[in-house]
């Protein structure tokens, strides 16, 4: 063998050793390229070896189970990239502390666009229309079910949300997200009746107050199909998720009787009318009522004796969200005890975050078992949603 052939053999052996090292993980891709170039290997050959070894970043040895069967780790989704510069959030109005977003922007350098909506149906319609550009939105439980059925949500990446451990046990594995794969609970609350104690003859205790002609023109119900029809279903002792045609027909009749006495259907903006005294009795959420009460302490709230809605609203990531890393960063931020406490102290709602509840100035206690008998979570109407839509259209037009 000539010197030349010896050196060629050595070169081949060295190249093989390098390729073996790449294949079994002892050599990383960058070191392989550097070594191969030093050995004089051409770029096309280097590329071919790299492609052949493209799985080489996996651990070199597959661990064996005691039985000898190979343990195959399912490939997870690829890591999220760098923190993006922007984040677009779509949330209910008056549902966050005044400085929550500003503080996040300051510490993360992410610029937040924050828009608001007034009902789950508005949110669902926006996401269904496509290309909303939102990275985080806040549906109630039943609306999470609807969005999941429409395949409009991304799965969470828990490794980017270390504070997930702060979520209280009763808000984990809820019916709308049984494996905690999609939703980070934001706030919980109830729908009942807000009233001006100084204007009404006696505090209301029933949905029947909306049939009381003495308050004609001084009452409102929410601009929300699920809440209005749901209230009249509860009034007749039915589930607020009923799809029974007779139940729905009775609810429609009750709603039309009430409509003749209502000033309007209005949700969060009714707070100002209660404060001013233009409205005396309003179907409203407990937390928004507390916000109004901060401006006028004559405003009170009751849960009607027939019962009402309890909800848990969650932050979820819409399919194709343009800034998923920033979305996860915001989720982790709001799950901090101090940030979560500030949000709930401002909104007047309960925090699903155990660490935050412990820090709240005015914690809202979760209902007892006894109180829960009066409360019901809404669920996806699925096949009955067309009938509900139809009835709501007729009520609004009636
Ligand atoms: C709006 C809060 C209401 C949330 N301020 C109802 N799910």
mmCIF file of C-alpha atoms and ligand atoms in Angstrom:
data_model
loop_
_atom_site.group_PDB
_atom_site.id
_atom_site.type_symbol
_atom_site.label_atom_id
_atom_site.label_comp_id
_atom_site.label_asym_id
_atom_site.label_seq_id
_atom_site.Cartn_x
_atom_site.Cartn_y
_atom_site.Cartn_z
ATOM 1 C CA UNK A 1 0.000 0.000 0.000
ATOM 2 C CA UNK A 2 1.339 3.406 -0.852
ATOM 3 C CA UNK A 3 1.455 6.212 1.688
ATOM 4 C CA UNK A 4 -1.303 7.752 -0.276
ATOM 5 C CA UNK A 5 -3.632 4.723 0.114
ATOM 6 C CA UNK A 6 -2.726 4.467 3.824
ATOM 7 C CA UNK A 7 -3.646 8.073 4.356
ATOM 8 C CA UNK A 8 -6.865 7.552 2.355
ATOM 9 C CA UNK A 9 -7.787 4.552 4.532
ATOM 10 C CA UNK A 10 -7.110 6.579 7.621
ATOM 11 C CA UNK A 11 -9.249 9.357 6.272
ATOM 12 C CA UNK A 12 -12.082 6.896 5.565
ATOM 13 C CA UNK A 13 -11.773 5.410 9.033
ATOM 14 C CA UNK A 14 -11.725 8.814 10.636
ATOM 15 C CA UNK A 15 -14.756 9.840 8.651
ATOM 16 C CA UNK A 16 -16.602 6.693 9.643
ATOM 17 C CA UNK A 17 -15.712 7.217 13.304
ATOM 18 C CA UNK A 18 -17.025 10.756 13.083
ATOM 19 C CA UNK A 19 -20.248 9.585 11.419
ATOM 20 C CA UNK A 20 -20.662 6.866 14.066
ATOM 21 C CA UNK A 21 -20.209 9.479 16.753
ATOM 22 C CA UNK A 22 -22.923 11.580 15.152
ATOM 23 C CA UNK A 23 -25.243 8.603 14.826
ATOM 24 C CA UNK A 24 -24.935 7.526 18.453
ATOM 25 C CA UNK A 25 -25.023 11.028 19.887
ATOM 26 C CA UNK A 26 -21.424 11.331 21.128
ATOM 27 C CA UNK A 27 -20.728 14.004 18.498
ATOM 28 C CA UNK A 28 -23.143 16.891 17.955
ATOM 29 C CA UNK A 29 -24.010 18.168 14.485
ATOM 30 C CA UNK A 30 -21.850 21.272 14.718
ATOM 31 C CA UNK A 31 -18.739 19.274 15.808
ATOM 32 C CA UNK A 32 -19.430 16.762 13.049
ATOM 33 C CA UNK A 33 -19.449 19.475 10.372
ATOM 34 C CA UNK A 34 -16.283 21.043 11.778
ATOM 35 C CA UNK A 35 -14.500 17.652 11.899
ATOM 36 C CA UNK A 36 -15.695 16.569 8.471
ATOM 37 C CA UNK A 37 -14.530 19.838 6.897
ATOM 38 C CA UNK A 38 -11.130 19.431 8.590
ATOM 39 C CA UNK A 39 -10.899 15.935 7.056
ATOM 40 C CA UNK A 40 -11.549 17.469 3.659
ATOM 41 C CA UNK A 41 -15.031 16.023 3.142
ATOM 42 C CA UNK A 42 -17.107 17.904 0.556
ATOM 43 C CA UNK A 43 -20.293 19.717 1.518
ATOM 44 C CA UNK A 44 -22.616 17.358 -0.433
ATOM 45 C CA UNK A 45 -21.195 14.357 1.487
ATOM 46 C CA UNK A 46 -21.506 16.187 4.803
ATOM 47 C CA UNK A 47 -25.126 17.047 4.002
ATOM 48 C CA UNK A 48 -25.857 13.422 3.055
ATOM 49 C CA UNK A 49 -24.464 12.121 6.374
ATOM 50 C CA UNK A 50 -26.354 14.761 8.347
ATOM 51 C CA UNK A 51 -29.577 13.820 6.627
ATOM 52 C CA UNK A 52 -29.002 10.114 7.224
ATOM 53 C CA UNK A 53 -28.402 10.831 10.918
ATOM 54 C CA UNK A 54 -31.192 13.366 11.323
ATOM 55 C CA UNK A 55 -32.661 11.418 14.253
ATOM 56 C CA UNK A 56 -29.329 11.409 16.020
ATOM 57 C CA UNK A 57 -30.272 14.022 18.629
ATOM 58 C CA UNK A 58 -32.400 11.433 20.396
ATOM 59 C CA UNK A 59 -30.805 9.758 23.420
ATOM 60 C CA UNK A 60 -28.269 7.195 22.165
ATOM 61 C CA UNK A 61 -29.827 4.222 23.907
ATOM 62 C CA UNK A 62 -33.507 3.406 24.149
ATOM 63 C CA UNK A 63 -34.153 2.574 27.810
ATOM 64 C CA UNK A 64 -35.491 -0.902 28.334
ATOM 65 C CA UNK A 65 -38.397 -1.746 30.607
ATOM 66 C CA UNK A 66 -37.767 -4.612 33.073
ATOM 67 C CA UNK A 67 -39.662 -6.973 30.764
ATOM 68 C CA UNK A 68 -37.257 -6.147 28.004
ATOM 69 C CA UNK A 69 -39.894 -4.248 26.014
ATOM 70 C CA UNK A 70 -38.647 -0.951 24.617
ATOM 71 C CA UNK A 71 -40.009 2.163 26.351
ATOM 72 C CA UNK A 72 -41.061 4.475 23.548
ATOM 73 C CA UNK A 73 -41.418 8.071 24.607
ATOM 74 C CA UNK A 74 -44.095 9.763 22.480
ATOM 75 C CA UNK A 75 -42.652 12.668 20.530
ATOM 76 C CA UNK A 76 -44.095 15.884 22.045
ATOM 77 C CA UNK A 77 -44.770 19.021 20.040
ATOM 78 C CA UNK A 78 -41.646 20.974 19.115
ATOM 79 C CA UNK A 79 -40.503 23.612 21.582
ATOM 80 C CA UNK A 80 -41.923 27.097 21.204
ATOM 81 C CA UNK A 81 -39.481 29.629 19.783
ATOM 82 C CA UNK A 82 -38.241 32.873 21.311
ATOM 83 C CA UNK A 83 -40.598 35.188 23.184
ATOM 84 C CA UNK A 84 -42.434 37.204 20.552
ATOM 85 C CA UNK A 85 -42.698 40.994 20.733
ATOM 86 C CA UNK A 86 -46.516 41.133 20.683
ATOM 87 C CA UNK A 87 -49.535 39.559 22.340
ATOM 88 C CA UNK A 88 -53.205 39.988 21.479
ATOM 89 C CA UNK A 89 -55.803 39.285 24.197
ATOM 90 C CA UNK A 90 -59.619 39.169 23.920
ATOM 91 C CA UNK A 91 -61.398 39.215 27.295
ATOM 92 C CA UNK A 92 -64.686 40.170 28.946
ATOM 93 C CA UNK A 93 -64.942 43.867 29.833
ATOM 94 C CA UNK A 94 -64.010 44.929 33.394
ATOM 95 C CA UNK A 95 -62.368 41.585 34.014
ATOM 96 C CA UNK A 96 -58.748 42.500 34.846
ATOM 97 C CA UNK A 97 -56.950 44.874 37.227
ATOM 98 C CA UNK A 98 -55.991 48.254 35.818
ATOM 99 C CA UNK A 99 -52.236 47.605 35.923
ATOM 100 C CA UNK A 100 -52.112 43.864 35.059
ATOM 101 C CA UNK A 101 -51.296 44.399 31.384
ATOM 102 C CA UNK A 102 -49.019 47.422 31.917
ATOM 103 C CA UNK A 103 -46.927 45.532 34.483
ATOM 104 C CA UNK A 104 -46.598 42.530 32.158
ATOM 105 C CA UNK A 105 -45.506 44.769 29.279
ATOM 106 C CA UNK A 106 -42.919 46.474 31.488
ATOM 107 C CA UNK A 107 -41.282 43.297 32.726
ATOM 108 C CA UNK A 108 -41.514 41.217 29.528
ATOM 109 C CA UNK A 109 -41.002 43.821 26.825
ATOM 110 C CA UNK A 110 -44.049 42.342 25.029
ATOM 111 C CA UNK A 111 -46.545 44.862 23.603
ATOM 112 C CA UNK A 112 -50.130 43.800 24.423
ATOM 113 C CA UNK A 113 -53.264 44.584 22.412
ATOM 114 C CA UNK A 114 -56.287 44.122 24.665
ATOM 115 C CA UNK A 115 -59.846 43.985 23.255
ATOM 116 C CA UNK A 116 -63.110 43.171 25.072
ATOM 117 C CA UNK A 117 -66.375 41.342 24.384
ATOM 118 C CA UNK A 118 -69.712 41.046 26.219
ATOM 119 C CA UNK A 119 -70.841 37.453 25.694
ATOM 120 C CA UNK A 120 -69.547 33.976 24.895
ATOM 121 C CA UNK A 121 -71.555 34.004 21.687
ATOM 122 C CA UNK A 122 -69.710 37.149 20.534
ATOM 123 C CA UNK A 123 -66.380 35.443 21.299
ATOM 124 C CA UNK A 124 -67.328 32.188 19.536
ATOM 125 C CA UNK A 125 -68.532 34.071 16.442
ATOM 126 C CA UNK A 126 -65.248 36.016 16.308
ATOM 127 C CA UNK A 127 -63.118 32.848 16.439
ATOM 128 C CA UNK A 128 -65.374 31.003 13.997
ATOM 129 C CA UNK A 129 -64.963 33.795 11.458
ATOM 130 C CA UNK A 130 -61.228 32.891 11.418
ATOM 131 C CA UNK A 131 -57.967 34.863 11.439
ATOM 132 C CA UNK A 132 -58.853 36.753 14.593
ATOM 133 C CA UNK A 133 -55.159 37.163 15.401
ATOM 134 C CA UNK A 134 -55.848 36.589 19.104
ATOM 135 C CA UNK A 135 -53.339 34.711 21.254
ATOM 136 C CA UNK A 136 -55.492 34.423 24.386
ATOM 137 C CA UNK A 137 -59.279 34.521 24.848
ATOM 138 C CA UNK A 138 -61.490 33.912 27.890
ATOM 139 C CA UNK A 139 -64.533 31.662 27.320
ATOM 140 C CA UNK A 140 -66.813 30.271 30.024
ATOM 141 C CA UNK A 141 -66.716 26.499 30.517
ATOM 142 C CA UNK A 142 -69.476 25.633 28.046
ATOM 143 C CA UNK A 143 -67.889 27.876 25.433
ATOM 144 C CA UNK A 144 -64.591 25.993 25.859
ATOM 145 C CA UNK A 145 -66.585 22.860 24.947
ATOM 146 C CA UNK A 146 -68.020 24.601 21.877
ATOM 147 C CA UNK A 147 -64.589 25.840 20.744
ATOM 148 C CA UNK A 148 -63.058 22.395 21.273
ATOM 149 C CA UNK A 149 -65.801 20.764 19.203
ATOM 150 C CA UNK A 150 -65.020 23.283 16.452
ATOM 151 C CA UNK A 151 -61.294 22.415 16.772
ATOM 152 C CA UNK A 152 -60.487 26.055 17.393
ATOM 153 C CA UNK A 153 -58.091 25.663 20.342
ATOM 154 C CA UNK A 154 -54.388 24.890 20.771
ATOM 155 C CA UNK A 155 -53.139 22.561 23.471
ATOM 156 C CA UNK A 156 -51.277 24.189 26.355
ATOM 157 C CA UNK A 157 -47.552 23.524 26.884
ATOM 158 C CA UNK A 158 -47.373 23.104 30.677
ATOM 159 C CA UNK A 159 -43.576 23.315 30.666
ATOM 160 C CA UNK A 160 -43.937 27.022 29.874
ATOM 161 C CA UNK A 161 -46.410 27.576 32.760
ATOM 162 C CA UNK A 162 -44.562 26.606 35.959
ATOM 163 C CA UNK A 163 -47.150 28.451 38.078
ATOM 164 C CA UNK A 164 -49.920 26.047 36.961
ATOM 165 C CA UNK A 165 -49.457 24.375 40.345
ATOM 166 C CA UNK A 166 -51.224 27.373 41.932
ATOM 167 C CA UNK A 167 -54.616 26.374 40.476
ATOM 168 C CA UNK A 168 -56.984 25.289 43.281
ATOM 169 C CA UNK A 169 -58.099 21.621 43.260
ATOM 170 C CA UNK A 170 -61.755 22.351 42.446
ATOM 171 C CA UNK A 171 -60.686 24.081 39.193
ATOM 172 C CA UNK A 172 -58.570 21.202 37.901
ATOM 173 C CA UNK A 173 -59.876 18.604 35.468
ATOM 174 C CA UNK A 174 -63.212 20.385 35.125
ATOM 175 C CA UNK A 175 -65.883 18.805 32.922
ATOM 176 C CA UNK A 176 -65.088 21.106 29.983
ATOM 177 C CA UNK A 177 -61.359 20.237 30.044
ATOM 178 C CA UNK A 178 -61.039 16.862 31.775
ATOM 179 C CA UNK A 179 -57.277 16.506 31.267
ATOM 180 C CA UNK A 180 -56.346 20.175 31.853
ATOM 181 C CA UNK A 181 -54.988 20.232 28.317
ATOM 182 C CA UNK A 182 -56.476 23.501 27.048
ATOM 183 C CA UNK A 183 -57.705 25.914 29.702
ATOM 184 C CA UNK A 184 -56.139 27.986 32.480
ATOM 185 C CA UNK A 185 -58.898 29.115 34.869
ATOM 186 C CA UNK A 186 -59.183 32.887 35.112
ATOM 187 C CA UNK A 187 -62.111 33.818 37.422
ATOM 188 C CA UNK A 188 -65.271 32.229 38.718
ATOM 189 C CA UNK A 189 -68.577 33.884 39.569
ATOM 190 C CA UNK A 190 -72.365 33.716 39.636
ATOM 191 C CA UNK A 191 -75.304 35.287 37.822
ATOM 192 C CA UNK A 192 -78.114 36.672 39.987
ATOM 193 C CA UNK A 193 -79.896 39.977 40.583
ATOM 194 C CA UNK A 194 -78.353 43.371 41.407
ATOM 195 C CA UNK A 195 -80.679 45.981 42.874
ATOM 196 C CA UNK A 196 -80.805 49.454 44.374
ATOM 197 C CA UNK A 197 -81.733 48.822 48.010
ATOM 198 C CA UNK A 198 -82.830 52.447 48.383
ATOM 199 C CA UNK A 199 -85.301 52.278 45.487
ATOM 200 C CA UNK A 200 -87.065 48.907 45.738
ATOM 201 C CA UNK A 201 -89.869 48.265 48.254
ATOM 202 C CA UNK A 202 -88.291 44.995 49.397
ATOM 203 C CA UNK A 203 -85.139 43.194 48.300
ATOM 204 C CA UNK A 204 -85.992 40.798 45.457
ATOM 205 C CA UNK A 205 -85.567 37.071 46.151
ATOM 206 C CA UNK A 206 -86.860 35.512 42.923
ATOM 207 C CA UNK A 207 -86.574 35.805 39.142
ATOM 208 C CA UNK A 208 -90.292 36.681 39.445
ATOM 209 C CA UNK A 209 -89.293 40.286 40.187
ATOM 210 C CA UNK A 210 -88.856 40.723 36.415
ATOM 211 C CA UNK A 211 -92.626 40.074 36.130
ATOM 212 C CA UNK A 212 -93.448 42.786 38.690
ATOM 213 C CA UNK A 213 -95.175 45.633 36.848
ATOM 214 C CA UNK A 214 -94.424 48.196 39.567
ATOM 215 C CA UNK A 215 -90.794 48.233 38.322
ATOM 216 C CA UNK A 216 -91.682 48.670 34.659
ATOM 217 C CA UNK A 217 -88.930 50.531 32.803
ATOM 218 C CA UNK A 218 -86.534 50.287 35.746
ATOM 219 C CA UNK A 219 -85.299 46.759 35.090
ATOM 220 C CA UNK A 220 -82.823 45.120 32.707
ATOM 221 C CA UNK A 221 -81.752 41.587 31.921
ATOM 222 C CA UNK A 222 -78.468 40.616 30.309
ATOM 223 C CA UNK A 223 -77.888 40.713 26.580
ATOM 224 C CA UNK A 224 -77.055 37.041 26.680
ATOM 225 C CA UNK A 225 -79.146 34.144 25.407
ATOM 226 C CA UNK A 226 -77.758 31.594 27.868
ATOM 227 C CA UNK A 227 -78.339 33.845 30.891
ATOM 228 C CA UNK A 228 -81.856 35.059 30.012
ATOM 229 C CA UNK A 229 -83.392 31.771 28.853
ATOM 230 C CA UNK A 230 -81.397 29.997 31.590
ATOM 231 C CA UNK A 231 -82.926 32.238 34.301
ATOM 232 C CA UNK A 232 -86.479 31.483 33.125
ATOM 233 C CA UNK A 233 -85.710 27.764 33.020
ATOM 234 C CA UNK A 234 -84.481 27.941 36.642
ATOM 235 C CA UNK A 235 -87.599 29.937 37.538
ATOM 236 C CA UNK A 236 -89.712 26.932 36.506
ATOM 237 C CA UNK A 237 -87.422 24.490 38.328
ATOM 238 C CA UNK A 238 -85.718 23.231 35.160
ATOM 239 C CA UNK A 239 -82.060 22.802 34.270
ATOM 240 C CA UNK A 240 -80.579 25.881 32.654
ATOM 241 C CA UNK A 241 -79.133 23.507 30.054
ATOM 242 C CA UNK A 242 -82.519 22.056 29.120
ATOM 243 C CA UNK A 243 -83.267 21.129 25.541
ATOM 244 C CA UNK A 244 -86.814 19.873 26.284
ATOM 245 C CA UNK A 245 -89.175 21.717 23.879
ATOM 246 C CA UNK A 246 -91.879 22.280 26.561
ATOM 247 C CA UNK A 247 -89.304 23.750 28.990
ATOM 248 C CA UNK A 248 -88.018 26.066 26.292
ATOM 249 C CA UNK A 249 -91.533 27.129 25.269
ATOM 250 C CA UNK A 250 -92.340 28.039 28.907
ATOM 251 C CA UNK A 251 -89.048 29.937 29.224
ATOM 252 C CA UNK A 252 -89.855 31.875 26.069
ATOM 253 C CA UNK A 253 -93.308 32.822 27.392
ATOM 254 C CA UNK A 254 -91.826 33.986 30.724
ATOM 255 C CA UNK A 255 -89.136 35.944 28.895
ATOM 256 C CA UNK A 256 -91.738 37.717 26.729
ATOM 257 C CA UNK A 257 -93.841 38.639 29.798
ATOM 258 C CA UNK A 258 -90.711 40.135 31.368
ATOM 259 C CA UNK A 259 -89.638 41.853 28.178
ATOM 260 C CA UNK A 260 -92.707 44.102 28.249
ATOM 261 C CA UNK A 261 -91.423 45.494 31.569
ATOM 262 C CA UNK A 262 -87.699 45.712 30.799
ATOM 263 C CA UNK A 263 -85.840 48.860 29.879
ATOM 264 C CA UNK A 264 -83.382 46.801 27.769
ATOM 265 C CA UNK A 265 -81.151 43.753 27.488
ATOM 266 C CA UNK A 266 -77.726 44.939 28.623
ATOM 267 C CA UNK A 267 -74.772 43.219 30.312
ATOM 268 C CA UNK A 268 -71.671 44.841 31.891
ATOM 269 C CA UNK A 269 -72.581 48.456 30.909
ATOM 270 C CA UNK A 270 -75.646 48.371 33.190
ATOM 271 C CA UNK A 271 -73.326 49.164 36.113
ATOM 272 C CA UNK A 272 -73.348 52.855 35.281
ATOM 273 C CA UNK A 273 -77.174 52.876 35.087
ATOM 274 C CA UNK A 274 -77.436 51.215 38.504
ATOM 275 C CA UNK A 275 -75.016 53.738 39.978
ATOM 276 C CA UNK A 276 -76.977 56.631 38.433
ATOM 277 C CA UNK A 277 -80.340 55.178 39.485
ATOM 278 C CA UNK A 278 -81.765 54.855 35.928
ATOM 279 C CA UNK A 279 -82.018 51.124 36.578
ATOM 280 C CA UNK A 280 -83.104 49.667 39.943
ATOM 281 C CA UNK A 281 -83.095 45.939 39.256
ATOM 282 C CA UNK A 282 -80.732 44.164 36.878
ATOM 283 C CA UNK A 283 -79.833 40.606 36.085
ATOM 284 C CA UNK A 284 -76.098 40.748 36.673
ATOM 285 C CA UNK A 285 -72.942 38.934 37.730
ATOM 286 C CA UNK A 286 -71.828 39.139 41.379
ATOM 287 C CA UNK A 287 -68.398 40.674 40.682
ATOM 288 C CA UNK A 288 -69.597 43.412 38.335
ATOM 289 C CA UNK A 289 -72.181 44.279 40.996
ATOM 290 C CA UNK A 290 -69.360 44.748 43.520
ATOM 291 C CA UNK A 291 -67.611 47.051 41.045
ATOM 292 C CA UNK A 292 -70.794 49.168 40.885
ATOM 293 C CA UNK A 293 -71.187 49.018 44.677
ATOM 294 C CA UNK A 294 -67.721 50.577 45.044
ATOM 295 C CA UNK A 295 -69.284 53.686 43.458
ATOM 296 C CA UNK A 296 -72.667 53.497 45.181
ATOM 297 C CA UNK A 297 -73.073 51.403 48.309
ATOM 298 C CA UNK A 298 -76.867 51.268 47.929
ATOM 299 C CA UNK A 299 -76.325 48.534 45.336
ATOM 300 C CA UNK A 300 -76.719 44.927 46.518
ATOM 301 C CA UNK A 301 -76.849 41.480 44.894
ATOM 302 C CA UNK A 302 -78.804 38.278 45.576
ATOM 303 C CA UNK A 303 -78.898 34.765 44.198
ATOM 304 C CA UNK A 304 -82.609 34.076 43.476
ATOM 305 C CA UNK A 305 -84.200 31.297 45.517
ATOM 306 C CA UNK A 306 -84.780 29.257 42.328
ATOM 307 C CA UNK A 307 -81.035 29.319 41.619
ATOM 308 C CA UNK A 308 -78.710 30.706 38.991
ATOM 309 C CA UNK A 309 -75.504 30.186 37.052
ATOM 310 C CA UNK A 310 -72.070 29.511 38.467
ATOM 311 C CA UNK A 311 -69.307 29.791 35.918
ATOM 312 C CA UNK A 312 -65.592 29.257 35.625
ATOM 313 C CA UNK A 313 -64.036 31.290 32.817
ATOM 314 C CA UNK A 314 -60.643 30.248 31.451
ATOM 315 C CA UNK A 315 -57.905 31.603 29.261
ATOM 316 C CA UNK A 316 -57.351 29.450 26.180
ATOM 317 C CA UNK A 317 -55.105 29.770 23.113
ATOM 318 C CA UNK A 318 -56.960 29.920 19.767
ATOM 319 C CA UNK A 319 -55.749 27.643 16.966
ATOM 320 C CA UNK A 320 -52.937 29.233 15.004
ATOM 321 C CA UNK A 321 -52.303 31.984 17.583
ATOM 322 C CA UNK A 322 -49.427 34.049 16.166
ATOM 323 C CA UNK A 323 -47.634 34.579 19.508
ATOM 324 C CA UNK A 324 -47.831 31.306 21.466
ATOM 325 C CA UNK A 325 -44.693 31.836 23.566
ATOM 326 C CA UNK A 326 -45.920 35.248 24.752
ATOM 327 C CA UNK A 327 -49.355 33.691 25.438
ATOM 328 C CA UNK A 328 -47.754 31.125 27.746
ATOM 329 C CA UNK A 329 -45.651 33.839 29.410
ATOM 330 C CA UNK A 330 -48.830 35.821 30.158
ATOM 331 C CA UNK A 331 -50.587 32.723 31.530
ATOM 332 C CA UNK A 332 -47.683 32.052 33.866
ATOM 333 C CA UNK A 333 -47.668 35.717 34.915
ATOM 334 C CA UNK A 334 -51.374 35.817 35.849
ATOM 335 C CA UNK A 335 -50.966 32.605 37.825
ATOM 336 C CA UNK A 336 -48.558 34.319 40.216
ATOM 337 C CA UNK A 337 -50.143 34.779 43.632
ATOM 338 C CA UNK A 338 -49.792 38.579 43.728
ATOM 339 C CA UNK A 339 -50.944 39.131 40.136
ATOM 340 C CA UNK A 340 -53.950 36.790 40.527
ATOM 341 C CA UNK A 341 -54.926 38.435 43.818
ATOM 342 C CA UNK A 342 -54.785 41.916 42.279
ATOM 343 C CA UNK A 343 -57.016 40.806 39.372
ATOM 344 C CA UNK A 344 -59.702 39.295 41.616
ATOM 345 C CA UNK A 345 -59.590 42.129 44.162
ATOM 346 C CA UNK A 346 -60.301 44.522 41.293
ATOM 347 C CA UNK A 347 -62.990 42.503 39.506
ATOM 348 C CA UNK A 348 -64.832 41.320 42.628
ATOM 349 C CA UNK A 349 -64.839 37.696 41.436
ATOM 350 C CA UNK A 350 -63.431 34.557 43.005
ATOM 351 C CA UNK A 351 -59.945 33.461 42.062
ATOM 352 C CA UNK A 352 -59.419 29.857 40.921
ATOM 353 C CA UNK A 353 -55.822 30.350 42.050
ATOM 354 C CA UNK A 354 -55.307 29.029 45.596
ATOM 355 C CA UNK A 355 -52.092 31.015 46.111
ATOM 356 C CA UNK A 356 -53.839 34.210 44.941
ATOM 357 C CA UNK A 357 -56.935 33.668 47.104
ATOM 358 C CA UNK A 358 -54.666 33.475 50.147
ATOM 359 C CA UNK A 359 -53.361 36.953 49.290
ATOM 360 C CA UNK A 360 -56.647 38.662 48.396
ATOM 361 C CA UNK A 361 -57.820 41.636 50.439
ATOM 362 C CA UNK A 362 -61.464 40.501 49.965
ATOM 363 C CA UNK A 363 -61.430 36.795 49.075
ATOM 364 C CA UNK A 364 -64.676 35.422 47.616
ATOM 365 C CA UNK A 365 -65.365 32.062 49.314
ATOM 366 C CA UNK A 366 -66.231 29.192 46.979
ATOM 367 C CA UNK A 367 -69.912 28.137 47.477
ATOM 368 C CA UNK A 368 -70.614 25.521 50.133
ATOM 369 C CA UNK A 369 -72.260 22.223 49.146
ATOM 370 C CA UNK A 370 -75.563 23.665 50.332
ATOM 371 C CA UNK A 371 -75.170 26.776 48.129
ATOM 372 C CA UNK A 372 -74.093 24.613 45.203
ATOM 373 C CA UNK A 373 -77.571 23.027 45.195
ATOM 374 C CA UNK A 374 -78.871 26.372 43.892
ATOM 375 C CA UNK A 375 -76.157 26.769 41.297
ATOM 376 C CA UNK A 376 -75.566 25.107 37.969
ATOM 377 C CA UNK A 377 -72.716 25.226 35.453
ATOM 378 C CA UNK A 378 -73.750 25.797 31.848
ATOM 379 C CA UNK A 379 -72.827 23.105 29.329
ATOM 380 C CA UNK A 380 -72.622 22.971 25.546
ATOM 381 C CA UNK A 381 -76.166 22.811 24.100
ATOM 382 C CA UNK A 382 -74.827 20.836 21.125
ATOM 383 C CA UNK A 383 -77.830 19.669 19.071
ATOM 384 C CA UNK A 384 -80.219 22.037 20.883
ATOM 385 C CA UNK A 385 -78.288 25.205 20.090
ATOM 386 C CA UNK A 386 -80.362 25.878 16.961
ATOM 387 C CA UNK A 387 -83.613 25.787 18.980
ATOM 388 C CA UNK A 388 -82.144 28.125 21.607
ATOM 389 C CA UNK A 389 -80.902 30.570 18.918
ATOM 390 C CA UNK A 390 -84.350 30.580 17.350
ATOM 391 C CA UNK A 391 -86.095 31.284 20.668
ATOM 392 C CA UNK A 392 -83.642 34.054 21.527
ATOM 393 C CA UNK A 393 -84.221 35.689 18.143
ATOM 394 C CA UNK A 394 -87.970 35.552 18.754
ATOM 395 C CA UNK A 395 -87.606 37.007 22.269
ATOM 396 C CA UNK A 396 -85.433 39.871 21.035
ATOM 397 C CA UNK A 397 -87.859 40.582 18.181
ATOM 398 C CA UNK A 398 -90.996 40.055 20.339
HETATM 399 C C1 LIG B 1 -67.559 40.545 32.990
HETATM 400 C C2 LIG B 1 -67.432 39.315 33.745
HETATM 401 C C3 LIG B 1 -68.444 38.337 33.368
HETATM 402 C C4 LIG B 1 -67.985 37.025 33.057
HETATM 403 N N1 LIG B 1 -67.094 41.671 33.680
HETATM 404 C C5 LIG B 1 -69.118 36.140 32.784
HETATM 405 N N2 LIG B 1 -68.728 34.889 32.399
#
